[in-house]
């Protein structure tokens, strides 16, 4: 589903490995402080674990691992961006681990350039484009979250279940 229209579109920016990325804000359900994530044995390496979102088990995807970016240490600014990913005709809820939240930005179609064929830190198929923010020469990479994870990857992430209290990672004590 394309989020580009002839009108301006809002994006939520966030930081991954020192670079600013953004997602269409209509995909973002909420932002949660990174607190407790339960590791699930046998999960793909890009799945950090699962967490409890008001009684629902939600997998947390570590985008730095999935995108092949350098790993960073969790900090007080680390958070989970809860998003809806389109899988067929169904929206699936996932958490995306981000180093920090940036800002809400509004971009018109004229502010979005196609991704370059090379030179981006992530595969160009994962990008909607490059957003030109304000008068600055800065670009923000606009992620196409439906393409970052394949249908099979979304299914394997959502199939995760873990017994409560097993191998739980508390990050509050690990904050840098």
Short mmCIF file of C-alpha atoms in Angstrom, two decimals:
data_model
loop_
_atom_site.label_atom_id
_atom_site.label_comp_id
_atom_site.label_asym_id
_atom_site.label_seq_id
_atom_site.Cartn_x
_atom_site.Cartn_y
_atom_site.Cartn_z
CA UNK A 1 0.00 0.00 0.00
CA UNK A 2 1.52 3.28 -1.04
CA UNK A 3 1.30 6.10 1.43
CA UNK A 4 2.20 8.74 -1.12
CA UNK A 5 -0.60 10.98 -2.27
CA UNK A 6 -0.81 14.32 -4.00
CA UNK A 7 -1.20 15.94 -0.56
CA UNK A 8 1.46 16.16 2.10
CA UNK A 9 2.08 13.02 4.14
CA UNK A 10 3.24 12.87 7.74
CA UNK A 11 6.13 10.65 8.75
CA UNK A 12 7.58 9.69 12.13
CA UNK A 13 11.35 9.84 12.11
CA UNK A 14 13.59 7.73 14.31
CA UNK A 15 17.27 7.00 14.66
CA UNK A 16 18.95 3.72 13.74
CA UNK A 17 22.72 3.38 14.04
CA UNK A 18 23.19 7.15 13.91
CA UNK A 19 21.05 7.71 10.77
CA UNK A 20 17.55 9.15 10.62
CA UNK A 21 14.80 7.05 9.04
CA UNK A 22 11.05 7.62 8.83
CA UNK A 23 7.83 5.66 8.46
CA UNK A 24 4.43 6.87 7.32
CA UNK A 25 2.71 7.97 10.50
CA UNK A 26 -0.49 6.13 9.60
CA UNK A 27 1.42 2.88 10.19
CA UNK A 28 2.51 3.90 13.70
CA UNK A 29 0.15 2.83 16.47
CA UNK A 30 2.20 4.03 19.42
CA UNK A 31 5.68 4.52 20.83
CA UNK A 32 6.70 2.65 23.98
CA UNK A 33 9.72 3.00 26.20
CA UNK A 34 11.96 -0.04 25.82
CA UNK A 35 11.57 -1.96 29.05
CA UNK A 36 11.10 -5.70 29.05
CA UNK A 37 11.54 -7.99 26.08
CA UNK A 38 11.39 -11.75 26.42
CA UNK A 39 13.83 -13.62 24.23
CA UNK A 40 12.37 -16.52 22.30
CA UNK A 41 14.67 -19.49 21.59
CA UNK A 42 14.93 -20.29 17.90
CA UNK A 43 13.68 -16.89 16.79
CA UNK A 44 15.36 -15.26 13.79
CA UNK A 45 18.38 -13.16 14.78
CA UNK A 46 16.56 -9.95 13.81
CA UNK A 47 13.77 -10.67 16.32
CA UNK A 48 14.81 -9.23 19.67
CA UNK A 49 12.00 -11.08 21.45
CA UNK A 50 8.42 -10.38 22.39
CA UNK A 51 6.70 -8.01 24.80
CA UNK A 52 3.31 -7.71 26.39
CA UNK A 53 1.16 -4.97 24.87
CA UNK A 54 -1.97 -4.88 26.98
CA UNK A 55 -2.26 -8.65 27.01
CA UNK A 56 -1.13 -9.26 23.43
CA UNK A 57 2.21 -10.84 22.57
CA UNK A 58 4.00 -8.52 20.15
CA UNK A 59 7.30 -9.46 18.46
CA UNK A 60 10.06 -6.85 18.53
CA UNK A 61 12.14 -6.54 15.36
CA UNK A 62 15.66 -5.17 15.73
CA UNK A 63 15.84 -3.09 12.55
CA UNK A 64 19.59 -2.55 12.84
CA UNK A 65 20.13 -6.31 12.57
CA UNK A 66 17.47 -6.76 9.88
CA UNK A 67 18.88 -3.94 7.75
CA UNK A 68 22.50 -4.99 8.28
CA UNK A 69 23.41 -1.81 10.17
CA UNK A 70 25.96 -1.70 12.98
CA UNK A 71 24.48 -2.73 16.32
CA UNK A 72 24.24 -0.14 19.04
CA UNK A 73 23.93 -0.37 22.76
CA UNK A 74 20.53 0.19 24.34
CA UNK A 75 20.16 3.56 26.02
CA UNK A 76 17.50 5.49 27.90
CA UNK A 77 16.30 6.81 24.56
CA UNK A 78 15.81 3.34 23.06
CA UNK A 79 12.16 2.68 22.32
CA UNK A 80 9.75 0.41 20.51
CA UNK A 81 7.71 1.85 17.67
CA UNK A 82 4.56 -0.25 17.42
CA UNK A 83 3.50 -0.44 13.77
CA UNK A 84 1.02 -2.21 11.56
CA UNK A 85 2.55 -4.17 8.70
CA UNK A 86 0.35 -5.14 5.75
CA UNK A 87 0.36 -8.91 5.17
CA UNK A 88 -2.04 -9.80 2.38
CA UNK A 89 -5.33 -8.30 3.47
CA UNK A 90 -4.41 -8.28 7.14
CA UNK A 91 -2.58 -5.72 9.27
CA UNK A 92 -0.13 -7.34 11.70
CA UNK A 93 1.20 -5.52 14.76
CA UNK A 94 4.96 -5.53 15.29
CA UNK A 95 7.35 -3.58 17.48
CA UNK A 96 10.39 -1.98 15.88
CA UNK A 97 13.37 -1.28 18.10
CA UNK A 98 14.70 2.23 17.50
CA UNK A 99 17.69 3.98 19.06
CA UNK A 100 15.60 7.12 19.58
CA UNK A 101 12.54 8.90 18.24
CA UNK A 102 13.10 11.91 16.01
CA UNK A 103 10.14 14.05 15.03
CA UNK A 104 6.94 14.11 13.04
CA UNK A 105 7.66 15.62 9.64
CA UNK A 106 5.35 16.54 6.82
CA UNK A 107 6.52 15.97 3.27
CA UNK A 108 4.76 16.80 0.03
CA UNK A 109 5.35 14.73 -3.10
CA UNK A 110 7.85 17.36 -4.26
CA UNK A 111 9.89 16.74 -1.09
CA UNK A 112 10.36 13.03 -1.77
CA UNK A 113 13.07 11.98 -4.20
CA UNK A 114 13.41 8.43 -5.49
CA UNK A 115 16.04 6.42 -3.67
CA UNK A 116 19.42 6.33 -5.37
CA UNK A 117 20.42 3.05 -7.01
CA UNK A 118 23.40 2.78 -4.67
CA UNK A 119 25.08 4.46 -1.72
CA UNK A 120 22.33 4.09 0.87
CA UNK A 121 23.01 2.20 4.09
CA UNK A 122 20.01 -0.07 3.42
CA UNK A 123 18.81 -1.98 0.35
CA UNK A 124 16.96 0.41 -1.98
CA UNK A 125 14.00 -1.98 -2.25
CA UNK A 126 13.28 -1.18 1.41
CA UNK A 127 12.90 2.54 0.68
CA UNK A 128 9.92 4.60 -0.45
CA UNK A 129 12.32 7.42 -1.20
CA UNK A 130 14.43 10.11 0.38
CA UNK A 131 12.64 12.93 2.14
CA UNK A 132 14.07 16.42 1.85
CA UNK A 133 13.43 18.14 5.17
CA UNK A 134 12.95 21.90 5.22
CA UNK A 135 15.59 24.04 3.62
CA UNK A 136 18.35 21.85 4.97
CA UNK A 137 20.30 19.67 2.62
CA UNK A 138 19.55 16.78 4.89
CA UNK A 139 17.68 13.72 3.61
CA UNK A 140 15.74 11.24 5.68
CA UNK A 141 15.42 7.68 4.40
CA UNK A 142 11.73 6.78 4.10
CA UNK A 143 11.26 3.09 4.87
CA UNK A 144 8.63 0.95 3.18
CA UNK A 145 7.88 -1.25 6.17
CA UNK A 146 5.84 -3.66 4.06
CA UNK A 147 9.00 -4.47 2.07
CA UNK A 148 11.52 -4.49 4.93
CA UNK A 149 10.03 -7.75 6.17
CA UNK A 150 8.87 -10.36 3.68
CA UNK A 151 5.55 -12.06 4.19
CA UNK A 152 7.30 -15.19 5.46
CA UNK A 153 9.37 -13.12 7.91
CA UNK A 154 6.27 -11.39 9.28
CA UNK A 155 4.56 -14.74 9.73
CA UNK A 156 7.57 -16.25 11.51
CA UNK A 157 7.84 -13.19 13.78
CA UNK A 158 4.16 -13.27 14.70
CA UNK A 159 4.24 -17.03 15.32
CA UNK A 160 6.56 -16.50 18.27
CA UNK A 161 5.30 -17.35 21.68
CA UNK A 162 7.27 -17.67 24.90
CA UNK A 163 6.36 -18.95 28.31
CA UNK A 164 5.94 -16.02 30.70
CA UNK A 165 9.02 -15.11 32.72
CA UNK A 166 11.44 -17.25 30.70
CA UNK A 167 14.71 -15.64 29.57
CA UNK A 168 13.40 -12.14 30.07
CA UNK A 169 15.74 -9.26 29.29
CA UNK A 170 15.28 -6.24 31.52
CA UNK A 171 16.94 -3.29 29.94
CA UNK A 172 16.33 -0.85 32.72
CA UNK A 173 19.48 -2.12 34.40
CA UNK A 174 21.50 -2.14 31.16
CA UNK A 175 20.97 1.45 30.08
CA UNK A 176 24.16 3.21 29.07
#
